[in-house]
JSON list of C-alpha atoms in Angstrom, two decimals:
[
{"chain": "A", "resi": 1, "resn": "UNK", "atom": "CA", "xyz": [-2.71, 31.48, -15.00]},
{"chain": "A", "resi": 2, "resn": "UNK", "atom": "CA", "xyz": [0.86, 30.85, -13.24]},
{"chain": "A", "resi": 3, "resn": "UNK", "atom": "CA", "xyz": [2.93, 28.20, -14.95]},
{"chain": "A", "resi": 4, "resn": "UNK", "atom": "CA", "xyz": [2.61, 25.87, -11.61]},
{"chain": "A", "resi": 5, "resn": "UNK", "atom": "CA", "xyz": [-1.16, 25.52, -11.99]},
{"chain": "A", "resi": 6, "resn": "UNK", "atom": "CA", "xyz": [-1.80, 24.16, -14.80]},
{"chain": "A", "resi": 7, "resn": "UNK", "atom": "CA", "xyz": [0.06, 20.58, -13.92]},
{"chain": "A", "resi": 8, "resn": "UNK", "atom": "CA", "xyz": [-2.01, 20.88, -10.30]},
{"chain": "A", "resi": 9, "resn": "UNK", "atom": "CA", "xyz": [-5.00, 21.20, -12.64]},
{"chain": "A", "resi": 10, "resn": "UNK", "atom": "CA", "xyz": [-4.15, 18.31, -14.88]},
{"chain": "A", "resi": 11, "resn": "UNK", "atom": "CA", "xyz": [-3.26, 15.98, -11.87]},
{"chain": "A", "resi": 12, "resn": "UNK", "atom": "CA", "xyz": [-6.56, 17.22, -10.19]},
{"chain": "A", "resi": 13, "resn": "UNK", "atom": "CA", "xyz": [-9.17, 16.15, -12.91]},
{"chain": "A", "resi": 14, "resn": "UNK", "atom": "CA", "xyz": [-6.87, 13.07, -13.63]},
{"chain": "A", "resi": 15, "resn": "UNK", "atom": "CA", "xyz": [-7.60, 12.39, -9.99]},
{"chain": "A", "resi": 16, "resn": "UNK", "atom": "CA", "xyz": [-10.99, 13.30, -10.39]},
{"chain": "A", "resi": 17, "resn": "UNK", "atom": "CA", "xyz": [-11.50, 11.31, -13.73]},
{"chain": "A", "resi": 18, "resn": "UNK", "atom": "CA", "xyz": [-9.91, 8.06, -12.16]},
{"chain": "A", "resi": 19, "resn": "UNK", "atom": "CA", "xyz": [-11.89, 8.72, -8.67]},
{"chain": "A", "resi": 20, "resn": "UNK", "atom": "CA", "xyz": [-8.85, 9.08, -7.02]},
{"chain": "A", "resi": 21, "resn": "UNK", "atom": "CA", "xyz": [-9.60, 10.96, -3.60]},
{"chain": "A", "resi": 22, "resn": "UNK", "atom": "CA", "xyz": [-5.65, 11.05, -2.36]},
{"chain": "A", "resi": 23, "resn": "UNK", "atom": "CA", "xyz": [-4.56, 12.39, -5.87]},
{"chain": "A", "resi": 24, "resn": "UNK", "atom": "CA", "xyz": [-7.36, 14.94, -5.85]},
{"chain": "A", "resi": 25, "resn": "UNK", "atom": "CA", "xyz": [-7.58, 16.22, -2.50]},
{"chain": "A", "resi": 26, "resn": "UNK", "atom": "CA", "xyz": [-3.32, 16.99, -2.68]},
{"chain": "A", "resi": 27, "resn": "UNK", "atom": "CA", "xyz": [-3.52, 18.66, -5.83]},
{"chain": "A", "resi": 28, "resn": "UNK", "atom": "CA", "xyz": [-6.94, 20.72, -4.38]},
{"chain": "A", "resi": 29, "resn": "UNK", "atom": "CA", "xyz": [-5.15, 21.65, -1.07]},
{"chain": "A", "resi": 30, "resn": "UNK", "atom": "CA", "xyz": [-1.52, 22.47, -3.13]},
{"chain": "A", "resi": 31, "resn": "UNK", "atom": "CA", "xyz": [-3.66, 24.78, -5.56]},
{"chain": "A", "resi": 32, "resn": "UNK", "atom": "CA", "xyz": [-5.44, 26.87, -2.70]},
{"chain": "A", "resi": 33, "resn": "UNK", "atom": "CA", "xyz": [-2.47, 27.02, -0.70]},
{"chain": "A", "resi": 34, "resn": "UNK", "atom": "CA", "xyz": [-0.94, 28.58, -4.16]},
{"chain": "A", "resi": 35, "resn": "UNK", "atom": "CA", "xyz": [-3.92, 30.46, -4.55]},
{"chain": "A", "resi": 36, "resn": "UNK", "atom": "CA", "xyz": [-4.11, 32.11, -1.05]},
{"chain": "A", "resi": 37, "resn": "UNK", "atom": "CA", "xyz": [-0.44, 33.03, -1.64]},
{"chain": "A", "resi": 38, "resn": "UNK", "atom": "CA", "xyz": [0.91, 30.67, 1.57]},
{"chain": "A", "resi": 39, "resn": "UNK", "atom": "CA", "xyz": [4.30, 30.50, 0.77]},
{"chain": "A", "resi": 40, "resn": "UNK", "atom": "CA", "xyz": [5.44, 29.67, 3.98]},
{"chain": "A", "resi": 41, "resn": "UNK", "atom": "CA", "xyz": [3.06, 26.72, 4.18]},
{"chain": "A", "resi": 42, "resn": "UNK", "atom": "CA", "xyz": [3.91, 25.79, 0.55]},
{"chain": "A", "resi": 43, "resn": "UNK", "atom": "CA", "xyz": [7.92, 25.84, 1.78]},
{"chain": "A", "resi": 44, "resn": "UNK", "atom": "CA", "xyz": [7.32, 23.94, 4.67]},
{"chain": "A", "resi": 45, "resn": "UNK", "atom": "CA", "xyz": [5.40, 21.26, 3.06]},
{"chain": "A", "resi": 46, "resn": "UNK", "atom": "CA", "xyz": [8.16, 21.19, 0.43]},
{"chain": "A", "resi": 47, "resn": "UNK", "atom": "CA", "xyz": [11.30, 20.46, 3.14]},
{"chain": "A", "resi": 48, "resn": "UNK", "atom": "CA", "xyz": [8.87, 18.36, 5.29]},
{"chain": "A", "resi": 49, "resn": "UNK", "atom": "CA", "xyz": [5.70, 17.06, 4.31]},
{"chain": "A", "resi": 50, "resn": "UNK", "atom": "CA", "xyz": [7.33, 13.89, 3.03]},
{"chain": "A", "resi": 51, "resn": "UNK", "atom": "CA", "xyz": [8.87, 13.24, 6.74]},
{"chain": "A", "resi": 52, "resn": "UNK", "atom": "CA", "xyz": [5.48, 13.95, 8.48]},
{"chain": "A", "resi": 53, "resn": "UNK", "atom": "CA", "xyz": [3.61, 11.52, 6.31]},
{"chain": "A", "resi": 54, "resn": "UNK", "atom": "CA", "xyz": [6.25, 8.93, 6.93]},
{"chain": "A", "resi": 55, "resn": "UNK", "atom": "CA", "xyz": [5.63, 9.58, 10.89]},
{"chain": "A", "resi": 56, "resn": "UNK", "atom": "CA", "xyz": [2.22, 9.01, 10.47]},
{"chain": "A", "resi": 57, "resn": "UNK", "atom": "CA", "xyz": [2.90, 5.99, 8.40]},
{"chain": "A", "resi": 58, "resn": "UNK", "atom": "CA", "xyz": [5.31, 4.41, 11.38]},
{"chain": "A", "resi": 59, "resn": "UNK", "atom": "CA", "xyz": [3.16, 5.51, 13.94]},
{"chain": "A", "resi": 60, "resn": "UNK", "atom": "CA", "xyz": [-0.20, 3.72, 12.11]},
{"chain": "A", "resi": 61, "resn": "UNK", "atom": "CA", "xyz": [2.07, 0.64, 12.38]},
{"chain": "A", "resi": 62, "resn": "UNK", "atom": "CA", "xyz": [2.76, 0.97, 15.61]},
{"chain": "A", "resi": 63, "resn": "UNK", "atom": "CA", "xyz": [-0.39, 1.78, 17.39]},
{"chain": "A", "resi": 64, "resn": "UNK", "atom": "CA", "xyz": [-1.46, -1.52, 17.61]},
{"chain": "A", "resi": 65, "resn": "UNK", "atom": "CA", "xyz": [1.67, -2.44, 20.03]},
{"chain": "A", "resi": 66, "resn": "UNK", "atom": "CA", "xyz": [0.43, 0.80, 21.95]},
{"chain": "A", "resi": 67, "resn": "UNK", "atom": "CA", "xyz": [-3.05, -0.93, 22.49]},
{"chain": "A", "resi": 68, "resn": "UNK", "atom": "CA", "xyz": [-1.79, -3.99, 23.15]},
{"chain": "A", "resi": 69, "resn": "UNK", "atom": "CA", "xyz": [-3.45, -5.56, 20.09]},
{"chain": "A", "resi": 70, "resn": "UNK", "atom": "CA", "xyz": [0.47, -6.83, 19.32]},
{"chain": "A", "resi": 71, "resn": "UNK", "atom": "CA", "xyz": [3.35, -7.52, 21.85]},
{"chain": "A", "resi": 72, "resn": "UNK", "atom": "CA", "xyz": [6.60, -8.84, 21.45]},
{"chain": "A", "resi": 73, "resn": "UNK", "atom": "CA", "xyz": [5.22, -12.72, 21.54]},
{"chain": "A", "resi": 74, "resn": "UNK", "atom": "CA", "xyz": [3.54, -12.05, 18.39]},
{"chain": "A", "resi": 75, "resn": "UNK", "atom": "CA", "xyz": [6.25, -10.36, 16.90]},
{"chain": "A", "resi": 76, "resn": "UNK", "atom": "CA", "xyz": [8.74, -12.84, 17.50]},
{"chain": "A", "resi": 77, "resn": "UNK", "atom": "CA", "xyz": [6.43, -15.43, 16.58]},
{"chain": "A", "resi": 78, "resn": "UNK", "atom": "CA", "xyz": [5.31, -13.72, 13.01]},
{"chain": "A", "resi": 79, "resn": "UNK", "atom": "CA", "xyz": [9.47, -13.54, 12.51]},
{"chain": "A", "resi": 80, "resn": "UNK", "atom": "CA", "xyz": [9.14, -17.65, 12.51]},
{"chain": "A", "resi": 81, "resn": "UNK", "atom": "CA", "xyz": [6.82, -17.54, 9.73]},
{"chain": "A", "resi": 82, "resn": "UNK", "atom": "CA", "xyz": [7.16, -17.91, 6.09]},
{"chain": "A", "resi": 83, "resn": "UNK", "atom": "CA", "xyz": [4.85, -14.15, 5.99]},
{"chain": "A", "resi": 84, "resn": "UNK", "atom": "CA", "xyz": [7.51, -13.05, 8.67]},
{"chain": "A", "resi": 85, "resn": "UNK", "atom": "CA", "xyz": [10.75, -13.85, 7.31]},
{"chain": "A", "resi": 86, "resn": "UNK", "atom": "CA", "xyz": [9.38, -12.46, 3.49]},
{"chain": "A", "resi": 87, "resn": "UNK", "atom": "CA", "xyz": [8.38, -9.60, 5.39]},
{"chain": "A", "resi": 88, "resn": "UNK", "atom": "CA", "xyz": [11.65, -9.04, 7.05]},
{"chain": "A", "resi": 89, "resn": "UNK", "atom": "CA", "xyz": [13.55, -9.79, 3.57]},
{"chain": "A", "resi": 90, "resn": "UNK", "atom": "CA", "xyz": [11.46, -7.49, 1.85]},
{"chain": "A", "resi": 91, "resn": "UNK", "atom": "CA", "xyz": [11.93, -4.30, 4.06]},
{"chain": "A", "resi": 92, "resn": "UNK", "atom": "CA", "xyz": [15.90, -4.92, 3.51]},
{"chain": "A", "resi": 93, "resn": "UNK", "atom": "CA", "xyz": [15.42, -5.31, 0.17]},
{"chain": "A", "resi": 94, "resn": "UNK", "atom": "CA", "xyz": [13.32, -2.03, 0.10]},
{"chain": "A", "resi": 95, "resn": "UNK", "atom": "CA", "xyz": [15.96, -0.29, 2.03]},
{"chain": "A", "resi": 96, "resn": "UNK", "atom": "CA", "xyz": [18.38, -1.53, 0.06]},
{"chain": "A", "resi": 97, "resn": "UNK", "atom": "CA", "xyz": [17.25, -1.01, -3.52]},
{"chain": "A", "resi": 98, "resn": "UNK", "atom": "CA", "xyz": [16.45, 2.81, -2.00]},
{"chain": "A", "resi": 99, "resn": "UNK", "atom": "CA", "xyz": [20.22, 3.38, -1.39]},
{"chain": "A", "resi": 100, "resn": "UNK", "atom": "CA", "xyz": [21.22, 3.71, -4.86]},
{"chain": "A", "resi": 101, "resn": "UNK", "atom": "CA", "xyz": [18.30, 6.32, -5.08]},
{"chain": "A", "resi": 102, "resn": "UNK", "atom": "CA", "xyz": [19.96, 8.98, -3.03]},
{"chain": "A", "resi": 103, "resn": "UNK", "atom": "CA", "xyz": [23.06, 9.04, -5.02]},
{"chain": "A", "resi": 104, "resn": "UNK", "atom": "CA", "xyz": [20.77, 9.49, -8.15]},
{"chain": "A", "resi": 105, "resn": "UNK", "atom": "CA", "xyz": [18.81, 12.45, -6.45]},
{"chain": "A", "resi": 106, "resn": "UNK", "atom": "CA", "xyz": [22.05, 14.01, -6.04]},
{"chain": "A", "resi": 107, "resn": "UNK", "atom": "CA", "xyz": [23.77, 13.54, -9.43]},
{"chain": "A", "resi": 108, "resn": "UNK", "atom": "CA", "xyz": [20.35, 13.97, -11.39]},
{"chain": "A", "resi": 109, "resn": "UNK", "atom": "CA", "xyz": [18.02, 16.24, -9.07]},
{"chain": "A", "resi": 110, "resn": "UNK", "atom": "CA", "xyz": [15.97, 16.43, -12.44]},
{"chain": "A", "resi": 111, "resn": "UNK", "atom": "CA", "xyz": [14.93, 13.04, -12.31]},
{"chain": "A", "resi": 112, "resn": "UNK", "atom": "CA", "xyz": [12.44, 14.44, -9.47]},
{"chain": "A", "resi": 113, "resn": "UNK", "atom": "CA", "xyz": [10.03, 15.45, -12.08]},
{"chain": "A", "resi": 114, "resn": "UNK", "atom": "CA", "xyz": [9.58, 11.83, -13.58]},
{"chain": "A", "resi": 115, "resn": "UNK", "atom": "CA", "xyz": [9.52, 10.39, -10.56]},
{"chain": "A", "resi": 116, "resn": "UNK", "atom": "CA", "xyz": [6.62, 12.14, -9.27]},
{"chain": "A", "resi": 117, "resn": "UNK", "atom": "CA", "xyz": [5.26, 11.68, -12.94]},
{"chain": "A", "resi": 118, "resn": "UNK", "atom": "CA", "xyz": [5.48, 8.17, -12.60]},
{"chain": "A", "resi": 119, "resn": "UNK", "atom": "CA", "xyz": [4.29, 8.08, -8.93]},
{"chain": "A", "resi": 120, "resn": "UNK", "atom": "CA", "xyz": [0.93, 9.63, -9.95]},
{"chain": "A", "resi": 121, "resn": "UNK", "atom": "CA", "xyz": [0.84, 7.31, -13.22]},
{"chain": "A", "resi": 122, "resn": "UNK", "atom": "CA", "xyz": [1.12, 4.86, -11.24]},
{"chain": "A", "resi": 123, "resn": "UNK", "atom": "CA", "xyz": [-1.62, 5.91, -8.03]},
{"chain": "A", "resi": 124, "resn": "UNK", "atom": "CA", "xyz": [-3.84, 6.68, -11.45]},
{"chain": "A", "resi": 125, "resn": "UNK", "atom": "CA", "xyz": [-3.56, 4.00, -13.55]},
{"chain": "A", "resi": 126, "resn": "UNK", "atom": "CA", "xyz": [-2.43, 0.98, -11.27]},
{"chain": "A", "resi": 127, "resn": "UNK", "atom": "CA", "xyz": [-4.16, 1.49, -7.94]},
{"chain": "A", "resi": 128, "resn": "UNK", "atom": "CA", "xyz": [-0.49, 2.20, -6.46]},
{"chain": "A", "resi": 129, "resn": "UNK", "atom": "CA", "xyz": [0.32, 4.40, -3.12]},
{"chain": "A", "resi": 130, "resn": "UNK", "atom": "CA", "xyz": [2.57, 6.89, -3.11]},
{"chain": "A", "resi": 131, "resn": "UNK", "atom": "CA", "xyz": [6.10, 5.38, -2.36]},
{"chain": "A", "resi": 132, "resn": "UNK", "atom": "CA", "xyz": [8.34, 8.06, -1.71]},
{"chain": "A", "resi": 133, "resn": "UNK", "atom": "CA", "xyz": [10.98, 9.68, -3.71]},
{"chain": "A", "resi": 134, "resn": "UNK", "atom": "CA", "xyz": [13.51, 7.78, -2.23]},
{"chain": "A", "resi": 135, "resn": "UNK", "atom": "CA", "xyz": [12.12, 4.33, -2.79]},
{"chain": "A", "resi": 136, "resn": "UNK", "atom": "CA", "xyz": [11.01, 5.27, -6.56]},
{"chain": "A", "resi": 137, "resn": "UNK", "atom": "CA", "xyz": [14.58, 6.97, -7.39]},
{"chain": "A", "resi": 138, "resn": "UNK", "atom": "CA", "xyz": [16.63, 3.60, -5.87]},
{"chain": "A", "resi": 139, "resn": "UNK", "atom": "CA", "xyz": [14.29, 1.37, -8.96]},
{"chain": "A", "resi": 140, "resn": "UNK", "atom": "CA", "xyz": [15.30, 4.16, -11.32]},
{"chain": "A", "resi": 141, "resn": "UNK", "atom": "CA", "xyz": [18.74, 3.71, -10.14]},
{"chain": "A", "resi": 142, "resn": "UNK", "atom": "CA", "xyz": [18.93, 0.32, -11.07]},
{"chain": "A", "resi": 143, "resn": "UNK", "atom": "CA", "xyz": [16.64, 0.19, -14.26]},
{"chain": "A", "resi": 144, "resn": "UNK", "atom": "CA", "xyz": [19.38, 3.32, -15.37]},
{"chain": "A", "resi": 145, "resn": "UNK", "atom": "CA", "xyz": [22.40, 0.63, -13.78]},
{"chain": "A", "resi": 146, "resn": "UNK", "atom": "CA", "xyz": [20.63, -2.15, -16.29]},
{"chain": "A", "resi": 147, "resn": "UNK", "atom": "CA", "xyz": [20.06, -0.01, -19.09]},
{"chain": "A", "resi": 148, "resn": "UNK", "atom": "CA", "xyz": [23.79, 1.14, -18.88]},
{"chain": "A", "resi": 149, "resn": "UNK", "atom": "CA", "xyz": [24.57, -2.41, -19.21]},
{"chain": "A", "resi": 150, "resn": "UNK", "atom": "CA", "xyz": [22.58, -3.32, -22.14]},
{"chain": "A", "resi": 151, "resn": "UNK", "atom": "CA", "xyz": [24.17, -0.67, -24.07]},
{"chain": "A", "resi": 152, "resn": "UNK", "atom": "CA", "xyz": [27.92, -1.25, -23.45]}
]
């Protein structure tokens, strides 16, 4: 057994133990395309998977301005809401607190393992969704920043 499989194996019957289809069904397809020997596939789904499931993300939110379910009355009038405004504050905030993760992805490209740990800890154990690296490594960033501080 190649050293790759046998994490794909633990994170499939984790995701089959906690009935978790999305953790299961990436860790199936990930361990045929490693068993069918499509490296190509595997490579591209390394440098862009993430961007293509962000795509589809945006583009699920968007559809419903597309069939006219939402225009620009109702977004301007959801902005001059208490939901609204949180909602804008919290997408800065989420952009924001993401910043500091780049930097840490590029001094500590290790810390991709734990992240990805913790991402399916937290899918398993918590109900969560996967985040992306980018918002996961900016809440490292600043629970390293406030660790750093605690110690001196």
């Amino acid at each position: 057994m190649m050293d790759g499989n046998l994490p794909l194996l633990i994170i499939l019957a984790l995701g089959l133990l906690f009935q978790n289809d999305l953790i299961a069904a990436s860790a199936g397809i990930v361990l045929v395309l490693r068993a069918i020997e499509l490296e190509t596939v595997l490579n591209l789904l390394e440098r862009r998977a993430l961007q293509t499931g962000l795509i589809f993300l945006t583009i699920s939110v968007l559809t419903p301005f597309a069939r006219e379910r939402a225009g620009l009355t109702d977004l301007l009038h959801s902005i001059g809401t208490w939901p609204g405004l949180m909602a804008v504050l919290g997408g800065a905030l989420a952009a924001s607190i993401s910043a500091p993760g780049v930097k840490l992805l590029q001094s500590n490209p290790e810390v991709i393992v734990g992240l990805m740990a913790g991402t399916i800890l937290g899918i398993l154990l918590f109900n969560g969704i996967p985040v992306g690296p980018l918002a996961a490594s900016g809440i490292a960033a600043i629970l390293l920043y406030a660790l750093n501080l605690f110690r001196g």
